[in-house]
Coordinates of C-alpha atoms in Angstrom, one line a residue:
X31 CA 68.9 76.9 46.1
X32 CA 69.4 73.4 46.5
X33 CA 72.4 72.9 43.8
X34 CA 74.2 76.2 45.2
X35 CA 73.6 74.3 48.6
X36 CA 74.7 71.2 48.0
X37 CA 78.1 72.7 46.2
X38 CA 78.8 74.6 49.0
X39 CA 78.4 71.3 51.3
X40 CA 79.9 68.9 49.1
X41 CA 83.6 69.7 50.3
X42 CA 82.7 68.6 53.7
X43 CA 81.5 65.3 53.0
X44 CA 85.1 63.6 53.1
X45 CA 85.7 65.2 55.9
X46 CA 86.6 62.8 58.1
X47 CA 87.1 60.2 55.2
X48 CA 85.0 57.8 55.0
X49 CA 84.1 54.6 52.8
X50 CA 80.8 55.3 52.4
X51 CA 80.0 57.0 48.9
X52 CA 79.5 60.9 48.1
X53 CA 75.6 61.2 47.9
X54 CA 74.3 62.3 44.5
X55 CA 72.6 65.4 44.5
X56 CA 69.7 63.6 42.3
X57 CA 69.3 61.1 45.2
X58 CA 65.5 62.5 46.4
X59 CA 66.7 62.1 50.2
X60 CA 69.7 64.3 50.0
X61 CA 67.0 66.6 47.6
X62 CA 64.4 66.8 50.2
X63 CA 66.8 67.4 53.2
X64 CA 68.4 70.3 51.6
X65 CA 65.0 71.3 51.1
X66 CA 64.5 71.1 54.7
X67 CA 67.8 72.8 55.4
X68 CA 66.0 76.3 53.4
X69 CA 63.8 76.7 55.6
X70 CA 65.2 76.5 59.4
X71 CA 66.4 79.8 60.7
X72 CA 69.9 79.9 61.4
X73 CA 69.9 79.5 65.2
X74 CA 68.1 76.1 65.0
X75 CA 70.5 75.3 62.4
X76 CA 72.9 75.8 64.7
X77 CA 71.5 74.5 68.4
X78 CA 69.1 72.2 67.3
X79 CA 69.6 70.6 63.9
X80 CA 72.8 68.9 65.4
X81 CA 70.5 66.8 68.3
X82 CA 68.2 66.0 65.9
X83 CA 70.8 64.7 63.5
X84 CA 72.4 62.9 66.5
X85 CA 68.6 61.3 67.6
X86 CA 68.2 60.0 64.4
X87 CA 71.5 58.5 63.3
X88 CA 71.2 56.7 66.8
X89 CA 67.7 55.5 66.4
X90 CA 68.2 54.2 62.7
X91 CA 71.7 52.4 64.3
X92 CA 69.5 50.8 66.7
X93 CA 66.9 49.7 63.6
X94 CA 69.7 48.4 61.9
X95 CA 70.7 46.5 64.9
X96 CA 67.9 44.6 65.4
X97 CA 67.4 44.4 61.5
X98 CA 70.8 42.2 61.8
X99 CA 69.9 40.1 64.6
X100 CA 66.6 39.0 63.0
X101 CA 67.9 38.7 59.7
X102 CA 71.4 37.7 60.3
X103 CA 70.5 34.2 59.0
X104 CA 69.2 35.3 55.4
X105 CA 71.8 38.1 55.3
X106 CA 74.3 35.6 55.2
X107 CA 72.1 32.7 53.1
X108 CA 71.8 35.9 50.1
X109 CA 75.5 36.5 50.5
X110 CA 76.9 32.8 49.7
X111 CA 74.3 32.8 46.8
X112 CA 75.1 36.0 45.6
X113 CA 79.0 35.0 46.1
X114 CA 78.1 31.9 43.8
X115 CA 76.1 34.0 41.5
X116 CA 78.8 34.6 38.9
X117 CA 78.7 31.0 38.0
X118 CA 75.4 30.3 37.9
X119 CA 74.3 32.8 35.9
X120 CA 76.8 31.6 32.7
X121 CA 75.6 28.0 33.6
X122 CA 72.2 29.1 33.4
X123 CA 72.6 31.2 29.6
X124 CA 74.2 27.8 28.8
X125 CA 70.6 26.1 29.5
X126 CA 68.7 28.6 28.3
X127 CA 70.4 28.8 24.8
X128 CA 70.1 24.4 24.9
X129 CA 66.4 24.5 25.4
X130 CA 65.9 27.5 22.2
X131 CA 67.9 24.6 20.3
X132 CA 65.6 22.2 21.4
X133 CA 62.2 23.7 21.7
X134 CA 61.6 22.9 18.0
X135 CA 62.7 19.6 17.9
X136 CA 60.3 19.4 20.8
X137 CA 57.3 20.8 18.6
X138 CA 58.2 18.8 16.0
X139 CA 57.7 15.5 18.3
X140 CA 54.4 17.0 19.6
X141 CA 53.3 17.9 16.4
X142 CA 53.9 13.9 14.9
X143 CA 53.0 12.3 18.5
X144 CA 49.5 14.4 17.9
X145 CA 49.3 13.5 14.4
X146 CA 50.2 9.5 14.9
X147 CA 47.9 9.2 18.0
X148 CA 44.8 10.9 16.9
X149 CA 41.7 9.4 17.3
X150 CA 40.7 10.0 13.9
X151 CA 43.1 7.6 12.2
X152 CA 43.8 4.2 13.0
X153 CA 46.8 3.0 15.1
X154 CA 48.2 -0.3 16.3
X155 CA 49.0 0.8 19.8
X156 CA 46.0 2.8 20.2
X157 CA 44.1 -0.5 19.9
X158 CA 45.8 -2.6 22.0
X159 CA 45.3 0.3 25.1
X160 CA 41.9 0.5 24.7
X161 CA 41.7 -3.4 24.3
X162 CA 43.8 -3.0 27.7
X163 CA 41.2 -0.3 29.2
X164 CA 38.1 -2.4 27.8
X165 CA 39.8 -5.8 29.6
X166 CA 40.4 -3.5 32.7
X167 CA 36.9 -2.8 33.0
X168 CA 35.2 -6.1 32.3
X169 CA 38.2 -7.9 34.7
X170 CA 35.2 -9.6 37.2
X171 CA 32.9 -10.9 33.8
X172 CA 36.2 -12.0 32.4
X173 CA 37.0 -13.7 35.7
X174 CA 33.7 -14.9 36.6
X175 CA 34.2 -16.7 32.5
X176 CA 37.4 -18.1 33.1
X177 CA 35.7 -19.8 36.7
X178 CA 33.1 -21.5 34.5
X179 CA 35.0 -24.9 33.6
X180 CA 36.1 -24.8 37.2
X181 CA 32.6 -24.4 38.5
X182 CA 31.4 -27.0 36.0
X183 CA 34.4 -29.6 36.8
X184 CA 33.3 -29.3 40.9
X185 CA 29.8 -29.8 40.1
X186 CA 30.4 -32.9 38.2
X187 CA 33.1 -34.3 40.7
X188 CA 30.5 -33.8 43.8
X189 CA 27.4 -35.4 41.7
X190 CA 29.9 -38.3 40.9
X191 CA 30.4 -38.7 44.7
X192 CA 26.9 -38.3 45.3
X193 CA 25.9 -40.8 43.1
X194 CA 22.6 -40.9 40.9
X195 CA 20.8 -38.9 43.8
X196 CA 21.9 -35.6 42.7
X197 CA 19.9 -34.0 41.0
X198 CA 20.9 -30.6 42.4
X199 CA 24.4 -30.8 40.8
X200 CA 23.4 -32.6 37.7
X201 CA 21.4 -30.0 36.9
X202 CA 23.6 -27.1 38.0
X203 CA 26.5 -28.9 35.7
X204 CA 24.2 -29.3 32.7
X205 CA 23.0 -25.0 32.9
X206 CA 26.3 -24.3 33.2
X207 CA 27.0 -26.6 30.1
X208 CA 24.3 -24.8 27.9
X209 CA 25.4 -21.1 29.3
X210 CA 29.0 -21.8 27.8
X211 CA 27.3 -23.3 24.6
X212 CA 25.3 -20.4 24.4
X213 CA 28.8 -18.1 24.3
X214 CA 30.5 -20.3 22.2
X215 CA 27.5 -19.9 20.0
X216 CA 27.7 -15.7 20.2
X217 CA 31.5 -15.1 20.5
X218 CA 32.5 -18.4 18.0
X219 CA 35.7 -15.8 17.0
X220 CA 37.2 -15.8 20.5
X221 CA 40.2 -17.5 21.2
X222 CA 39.2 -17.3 25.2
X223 CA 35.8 -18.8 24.8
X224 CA 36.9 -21.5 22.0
X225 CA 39.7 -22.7 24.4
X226 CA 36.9 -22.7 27.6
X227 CA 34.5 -24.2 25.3
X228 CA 37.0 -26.8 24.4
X229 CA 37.8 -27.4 28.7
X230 CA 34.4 -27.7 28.9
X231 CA 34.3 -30.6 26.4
X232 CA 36.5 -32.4 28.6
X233 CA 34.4 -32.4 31.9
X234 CA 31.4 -32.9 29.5
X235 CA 33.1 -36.3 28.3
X236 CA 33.5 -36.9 32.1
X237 CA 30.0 -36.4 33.2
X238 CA 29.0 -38.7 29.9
X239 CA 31.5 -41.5 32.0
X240 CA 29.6 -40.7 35.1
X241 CA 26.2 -40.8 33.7
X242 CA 26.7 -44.2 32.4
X243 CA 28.0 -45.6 35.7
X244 CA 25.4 -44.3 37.2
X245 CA 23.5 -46.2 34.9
X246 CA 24.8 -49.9 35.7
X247 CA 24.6 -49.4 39.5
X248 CA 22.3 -51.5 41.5
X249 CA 19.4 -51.5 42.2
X250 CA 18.6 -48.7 39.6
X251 CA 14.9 -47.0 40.1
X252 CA 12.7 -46.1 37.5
X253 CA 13.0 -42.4 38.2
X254 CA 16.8 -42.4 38.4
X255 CA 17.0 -44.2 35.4
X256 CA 14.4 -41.6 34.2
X257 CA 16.3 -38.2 35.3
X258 CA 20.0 -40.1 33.8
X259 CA 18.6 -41.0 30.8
X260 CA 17.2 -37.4 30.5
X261 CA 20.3 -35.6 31.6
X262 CA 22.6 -38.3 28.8
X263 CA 19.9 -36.5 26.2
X264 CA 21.2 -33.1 27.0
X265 CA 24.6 -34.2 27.3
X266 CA 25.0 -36.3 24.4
X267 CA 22.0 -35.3 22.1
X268 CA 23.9 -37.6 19.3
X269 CA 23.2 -40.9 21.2
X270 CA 19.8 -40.2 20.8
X271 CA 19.5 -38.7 16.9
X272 CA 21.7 -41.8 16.1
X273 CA 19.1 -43.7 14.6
X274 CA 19.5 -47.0 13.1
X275 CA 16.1 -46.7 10.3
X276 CA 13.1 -48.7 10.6
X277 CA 10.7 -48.5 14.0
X278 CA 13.6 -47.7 15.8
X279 CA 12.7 -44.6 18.0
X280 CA 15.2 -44.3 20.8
X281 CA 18.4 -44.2 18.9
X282 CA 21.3 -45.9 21.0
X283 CA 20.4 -44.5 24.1
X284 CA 18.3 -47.6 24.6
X285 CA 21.3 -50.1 23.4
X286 CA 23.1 -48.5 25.9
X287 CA 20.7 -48.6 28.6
X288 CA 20.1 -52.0 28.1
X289 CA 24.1 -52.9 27.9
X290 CA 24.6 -51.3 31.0
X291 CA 21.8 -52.9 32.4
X292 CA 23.0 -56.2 31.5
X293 CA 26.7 -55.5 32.6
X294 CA 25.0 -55.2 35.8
X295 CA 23.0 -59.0 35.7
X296 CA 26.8 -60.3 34.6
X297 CA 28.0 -58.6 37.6
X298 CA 25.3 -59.7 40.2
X299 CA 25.5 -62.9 39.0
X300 CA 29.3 -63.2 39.3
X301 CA 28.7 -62.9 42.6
X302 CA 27.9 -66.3 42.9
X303 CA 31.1 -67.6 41.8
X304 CA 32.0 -69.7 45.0
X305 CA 28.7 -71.8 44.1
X306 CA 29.4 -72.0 41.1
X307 CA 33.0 -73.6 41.3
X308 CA 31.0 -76.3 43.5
X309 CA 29.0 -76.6 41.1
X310 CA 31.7 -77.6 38.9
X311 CA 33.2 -79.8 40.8
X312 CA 30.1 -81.4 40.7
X313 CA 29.9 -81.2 37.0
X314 CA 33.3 -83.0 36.6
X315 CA 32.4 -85.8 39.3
X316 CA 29.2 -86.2 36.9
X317 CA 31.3 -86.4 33.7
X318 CA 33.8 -89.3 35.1
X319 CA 30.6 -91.3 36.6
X320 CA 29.1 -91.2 32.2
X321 CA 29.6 -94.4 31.0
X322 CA 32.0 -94.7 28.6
X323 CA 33.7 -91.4 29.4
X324 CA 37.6 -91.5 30.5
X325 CA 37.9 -93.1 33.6
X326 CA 33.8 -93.5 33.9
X327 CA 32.0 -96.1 35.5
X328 CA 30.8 -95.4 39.0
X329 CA 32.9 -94.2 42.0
X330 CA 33.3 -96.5 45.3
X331 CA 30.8 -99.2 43.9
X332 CA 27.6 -96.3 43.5
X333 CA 26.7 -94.1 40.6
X334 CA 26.3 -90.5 40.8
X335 CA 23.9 -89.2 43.2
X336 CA 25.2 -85.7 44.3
X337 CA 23.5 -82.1 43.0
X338 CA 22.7 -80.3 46.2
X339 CA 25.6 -77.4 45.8
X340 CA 24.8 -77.1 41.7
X341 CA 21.0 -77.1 43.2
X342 CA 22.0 -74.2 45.2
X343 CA 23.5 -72.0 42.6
X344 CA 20.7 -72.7 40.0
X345 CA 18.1 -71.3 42.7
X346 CA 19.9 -68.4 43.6
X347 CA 21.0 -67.7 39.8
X348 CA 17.1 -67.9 38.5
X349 CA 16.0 -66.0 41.3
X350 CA 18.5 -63.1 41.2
X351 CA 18.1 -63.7 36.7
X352 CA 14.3 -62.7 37.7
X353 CA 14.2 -60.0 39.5
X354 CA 17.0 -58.2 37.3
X355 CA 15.5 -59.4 34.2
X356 CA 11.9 -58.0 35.0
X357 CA 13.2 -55.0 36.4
X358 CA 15.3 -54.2 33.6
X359 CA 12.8 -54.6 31.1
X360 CA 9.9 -52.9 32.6
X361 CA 12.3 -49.6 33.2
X362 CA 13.1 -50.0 29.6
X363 CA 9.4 -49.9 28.3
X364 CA 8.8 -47.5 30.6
X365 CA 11.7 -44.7 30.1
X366 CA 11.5 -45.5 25.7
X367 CA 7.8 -46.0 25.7
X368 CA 7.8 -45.1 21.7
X369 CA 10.2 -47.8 20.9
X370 CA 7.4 -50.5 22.3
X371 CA 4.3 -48.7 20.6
X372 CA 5.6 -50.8 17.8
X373 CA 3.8 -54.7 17.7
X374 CA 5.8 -56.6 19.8
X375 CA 8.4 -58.3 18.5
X376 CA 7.6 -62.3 17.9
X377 CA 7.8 -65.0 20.7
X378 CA 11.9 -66.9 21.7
X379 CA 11.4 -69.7 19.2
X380 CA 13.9 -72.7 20.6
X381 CA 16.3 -73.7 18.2
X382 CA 15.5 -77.0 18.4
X383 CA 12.9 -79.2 17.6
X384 CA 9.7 -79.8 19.8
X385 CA 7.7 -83.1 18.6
X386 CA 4.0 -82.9 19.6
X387 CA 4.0 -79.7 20.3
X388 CA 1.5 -76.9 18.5
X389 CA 1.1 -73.5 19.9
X390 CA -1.9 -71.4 18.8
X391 CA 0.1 -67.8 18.7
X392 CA 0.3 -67.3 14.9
X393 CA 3.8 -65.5 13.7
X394 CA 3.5 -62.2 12.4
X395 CA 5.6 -60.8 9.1
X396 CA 8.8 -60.4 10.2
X397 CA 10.1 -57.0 8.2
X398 CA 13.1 -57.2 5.6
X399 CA 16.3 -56.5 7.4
X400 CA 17.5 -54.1 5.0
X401 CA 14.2 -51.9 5.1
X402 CA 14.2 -51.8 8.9
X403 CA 15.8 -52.4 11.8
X404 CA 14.4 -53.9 15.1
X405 CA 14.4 -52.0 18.4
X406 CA 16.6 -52.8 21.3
X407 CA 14.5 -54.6 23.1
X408 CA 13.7 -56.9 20.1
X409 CA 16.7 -59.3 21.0
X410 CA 17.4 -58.6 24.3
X411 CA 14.3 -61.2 25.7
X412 CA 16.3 -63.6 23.7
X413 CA 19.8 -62.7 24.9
X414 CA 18.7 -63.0 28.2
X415 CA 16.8 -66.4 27.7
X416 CA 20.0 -67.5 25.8
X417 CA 22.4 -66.7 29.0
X418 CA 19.6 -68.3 31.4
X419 CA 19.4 -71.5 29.3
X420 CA 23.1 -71.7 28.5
X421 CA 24.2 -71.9 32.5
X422 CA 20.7 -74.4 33.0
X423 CA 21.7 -76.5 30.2
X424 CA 25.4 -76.7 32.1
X425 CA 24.6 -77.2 35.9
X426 CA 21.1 -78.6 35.9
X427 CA 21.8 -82.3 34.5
X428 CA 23.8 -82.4 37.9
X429 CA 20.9 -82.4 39.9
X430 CA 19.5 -85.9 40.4
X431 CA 17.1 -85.6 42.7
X432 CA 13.8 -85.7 41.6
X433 CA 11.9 -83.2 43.5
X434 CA 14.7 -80.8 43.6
X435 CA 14.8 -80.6 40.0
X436 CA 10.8 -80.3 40.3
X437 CA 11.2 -77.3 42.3
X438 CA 14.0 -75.8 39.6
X439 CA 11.6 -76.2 36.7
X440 CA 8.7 -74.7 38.8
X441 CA 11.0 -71.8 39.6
X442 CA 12.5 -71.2 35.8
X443 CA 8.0 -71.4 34.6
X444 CA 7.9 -68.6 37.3
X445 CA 10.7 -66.9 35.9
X446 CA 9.3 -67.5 32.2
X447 CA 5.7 -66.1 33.8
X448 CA 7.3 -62.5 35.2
X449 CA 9.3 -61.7 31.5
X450 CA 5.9 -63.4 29.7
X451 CA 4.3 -60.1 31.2
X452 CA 6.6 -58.5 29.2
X453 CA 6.3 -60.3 26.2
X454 CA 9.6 -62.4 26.6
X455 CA 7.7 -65.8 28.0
X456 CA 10.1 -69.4 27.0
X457 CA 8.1 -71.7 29.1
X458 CA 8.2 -73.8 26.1
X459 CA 11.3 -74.2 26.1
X460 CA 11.6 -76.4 29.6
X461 CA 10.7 -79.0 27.4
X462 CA 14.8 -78.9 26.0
X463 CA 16.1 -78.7 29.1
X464 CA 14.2 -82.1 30.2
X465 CA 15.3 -83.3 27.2
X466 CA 18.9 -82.7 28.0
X467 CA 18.8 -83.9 31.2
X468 CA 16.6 -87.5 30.6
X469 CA 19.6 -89.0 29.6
X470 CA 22.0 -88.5 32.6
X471 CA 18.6 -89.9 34.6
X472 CA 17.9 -92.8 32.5
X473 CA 21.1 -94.0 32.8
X474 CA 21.7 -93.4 37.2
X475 CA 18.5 -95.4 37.0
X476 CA 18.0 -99.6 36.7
X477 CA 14.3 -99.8 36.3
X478 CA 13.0 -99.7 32.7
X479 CA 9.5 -98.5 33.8
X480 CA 8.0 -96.0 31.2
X481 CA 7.5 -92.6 32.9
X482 CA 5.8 -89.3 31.6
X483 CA 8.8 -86.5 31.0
X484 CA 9.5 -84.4 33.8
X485 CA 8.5 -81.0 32.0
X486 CA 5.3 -82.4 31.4
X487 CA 4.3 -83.3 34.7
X488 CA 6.1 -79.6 35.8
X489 CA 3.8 -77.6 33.3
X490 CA 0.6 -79.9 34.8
X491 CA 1.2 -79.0 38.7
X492 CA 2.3 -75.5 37.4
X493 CA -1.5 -75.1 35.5
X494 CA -3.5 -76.8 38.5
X495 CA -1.6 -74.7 41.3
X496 CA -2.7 -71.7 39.4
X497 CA -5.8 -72.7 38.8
X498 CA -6.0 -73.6 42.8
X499 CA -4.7 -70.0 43.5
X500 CA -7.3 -68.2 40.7
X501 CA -10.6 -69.8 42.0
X502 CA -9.1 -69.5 45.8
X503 CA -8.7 -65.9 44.6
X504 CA -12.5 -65.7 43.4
X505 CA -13.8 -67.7 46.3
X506 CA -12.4 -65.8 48.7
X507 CA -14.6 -62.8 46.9
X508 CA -17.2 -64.3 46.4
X509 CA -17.1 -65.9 50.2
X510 CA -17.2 -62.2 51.7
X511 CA -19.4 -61.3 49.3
X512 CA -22.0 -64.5 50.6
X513 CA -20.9 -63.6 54.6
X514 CA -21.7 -60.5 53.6
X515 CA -25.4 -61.0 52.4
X516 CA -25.8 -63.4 54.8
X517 CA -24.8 -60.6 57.9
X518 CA -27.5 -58.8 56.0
X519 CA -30.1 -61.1 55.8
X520 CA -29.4 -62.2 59.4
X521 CA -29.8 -58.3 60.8
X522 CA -33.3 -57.9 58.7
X523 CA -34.8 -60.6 60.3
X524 CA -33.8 -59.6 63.5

């Protein structure tokens, strides 16, 4: 019934005309209404189908309505894009058909960036990123590395400031020192540690500099010169292998010690210089009074009687060439104790010739020279003794005065005592320096009277005042000793 319906209906549906298609009988609303249509009796087609028609055209007007107003702003969005659709859509065929032409190409690039970059073969750039990754995560060791020469530099620089008292930062410089030796040692292929290695050379060379001017300061104590001496081993431990042959023990570490050491007498000494150029004018106003010299004779009608400013300097020169001497030696035997294990080298022989004289220490073999070779402190004694006598044998003829010059000779047998505990005594060898200075006093003098030699009569007071000061020495003991007994007898009989 619904075809025959719809045939009988469809005449009517241009009439009015209107723009709006001709429904389709397949359409399942226009189906379902005829449907409807079947089975309302003819009066309510004819009262009541029209109203309801009517309600719901107007109701579904008034949903599209409002469907408008809410949507008005997409509604026109979808139609510009669906105005612009005819070009898109060729455009997008275009891209589509590019990327099927490419998609192989593609898998071919994946296929060779898979097979070049695998883990299972070896590859240039693979290395170098995980040498990159591998650097990335060891950046603060890497760092902390790289701070080591600057860390060992500042520690040097502040125990140079310091001076010899810091041990702190000597010793912090000299861990750091055997930490880097210690990677040089493990990672000897790496340019990084080679070229830190080789700053660390440099500040080592430094400290070295700083050591050793630490060692000819003044006044150096036996346990600074200990702890440098120590510290110069770690630092420079070919100073100390560096051995000469023979009975020599301390390599040069003692040569330099005892350079140093002596750089610092020079220096001390020098400090005497404005004596010393009175002294000389002394020395000169000596010379001119010698007889026969150029422009000799004696000066104002009197011959030479001066000495007090050359008897100055010689005082203060033995005195400070004492103190340095002793102090210098005993550190030495003290820091290099196996060097003087050894028998002591033999007693400063003077060069010259001493009549009358006999001395009762018998000289031992002296080793061949080619066999053996002596310590450092075999000479020095005599290098010393050589600078002492050198400036004496210059400065002391200008002193005229009799009990002055006395007092000198007593004061070099002092000084000849103090390095005689040592084993460097030349007390014998006052007897050359009265020697060279007889002849400037025989000739200020008129009277032919036969007099004893000054050294003798030196060495005689010397002997008796010690003597005087031994057995006041054992008196005094034995005197408390005596008051002692004698508070003890006194109380028992009480």
């Amino acid at each position: 019934m619904a075809d025959p319906l719809y045939e009988l209906l469809a005449p009517y549906f241009d009439d009015p005309p209107s723009p709006r298609p001709v429904p389709s009988s397949t359409d399942p609303v226009v189906s379902k209404y005829l449907s409807r249509l079947t089975t309302l009796p003819l009066s309510s087609l004819a009262s009541q189908e029209p109203q309801s028609l009517a309600q719901s055209s107007h109701s579904t007007l008034l949903s599209i309505q409002s469907l408008s107003s809410r949507s008005s702003a997409a509604v026109i969005a979808s139609a510009d894009h669906f105005s612009t659709l005819h070009e898109t859509l060729p455009l997008l065929v275009d891209e589509v058909n590019q990327l099927q032409t490419h998609i192989p190409k593609l898998d071919q690039s994946a296929v060779a960036f898979s097979t070049t970059y695998s883990r299972s073969t070896e590859n240039e750039m693979l290395d170098r990123r995980k040498r990159a990754l591998l650097m990335e995560r060891n950046a603060d060791r890497l760092s902390d590395i790289l701070d080591l020469p600057t860390l060992l530099s500042s520690a040097i620089s502040s125990s140079a400031a310091q001076g010899a008292s810091s041990v702190t930062n000597y010793a912090t410089a000299l861990d750091l020192y055997s930490h880097i030796k210690r990677l040089h040692l493990l990672y000897s292929d790496s340019p990084l540690v080679d070229s830190i290695y080789a700053q660390t050379e440099s500040a080592m060379q430094d400290l070295t500099s700083h050591l050793i001017a630490s060692l000819r300061g003044q006044n150096l104590k036996l346990a600074a010169g200990m702890r440098t001496i120590g510290w110069l081993r770690r630092v420079a431990p070919e100073l100390e292998t560096a051995k000469n042959g023979g009975g020599n023990t301390e390599g040069l570490l003692g040569y330099l010690f005892l350079v140093c050491r002596l750089s610092t007498l020079v220096n001390t000494l020098s400090a005497l210089e404005p004596l010393r150029q009175l002294a000389d004018q002394e020395s000169q106003t000596r010379l001119r009074n010698v007889p026969g010299s150029a422009g000799g004779g004696k000066v104002n009608g009197s011959a030479y009687q001066g000495g007090q400013q050359s008897e100055r300097y010689l005082k203060k020169y033995i005195e400070i060439f004492r103190e340095q001497s002793f102090a210098i030696i005993s550190v030495y035997k003290n820091i290099f104790p196996a060097s003087t294990d050894d028998p002591p080298a033999t007693e400063i022989k003077s060069p010259f010739k001493t009549s009358g004289l006999q001395t009762t220490a018998q000289q031992k073999p002296i080793q061949d020279a080619s066999t053996a070779s002596p310590s450092a402190l075999a000479t020095f004694p005599s290098h010393l003794t050589d600078l002492l006598f050198d400036t004496l044998q210059q400065y002391l003829p200008n002193v005229q005065d009799r009990t002055s010059k006395e007092s000198l000779f007593t004061q070099i047998l002092y000084c000849a005592g103090s390095l005689g505990r040592l084993g460097g005594d030349f007390s014998l060898m006052v007897a050359m320096l009265s020697r060279d200075t007889a002849d400037v006093s025989d000739s200020s003098e008129d009277d032919d009277e036969p007099r004893e030699e000054e050294w003798v009569e030196v060495m005689k007071k010397h002997r008796e005042l010690a003597g005087r000061l031994e057995a006041l020495a054992s008196g005094v003991g034995g005197g408390r000793g005596a008051d002692r007994g004698g508070s003890l007898r006194v109380k028992s009989r009480s």
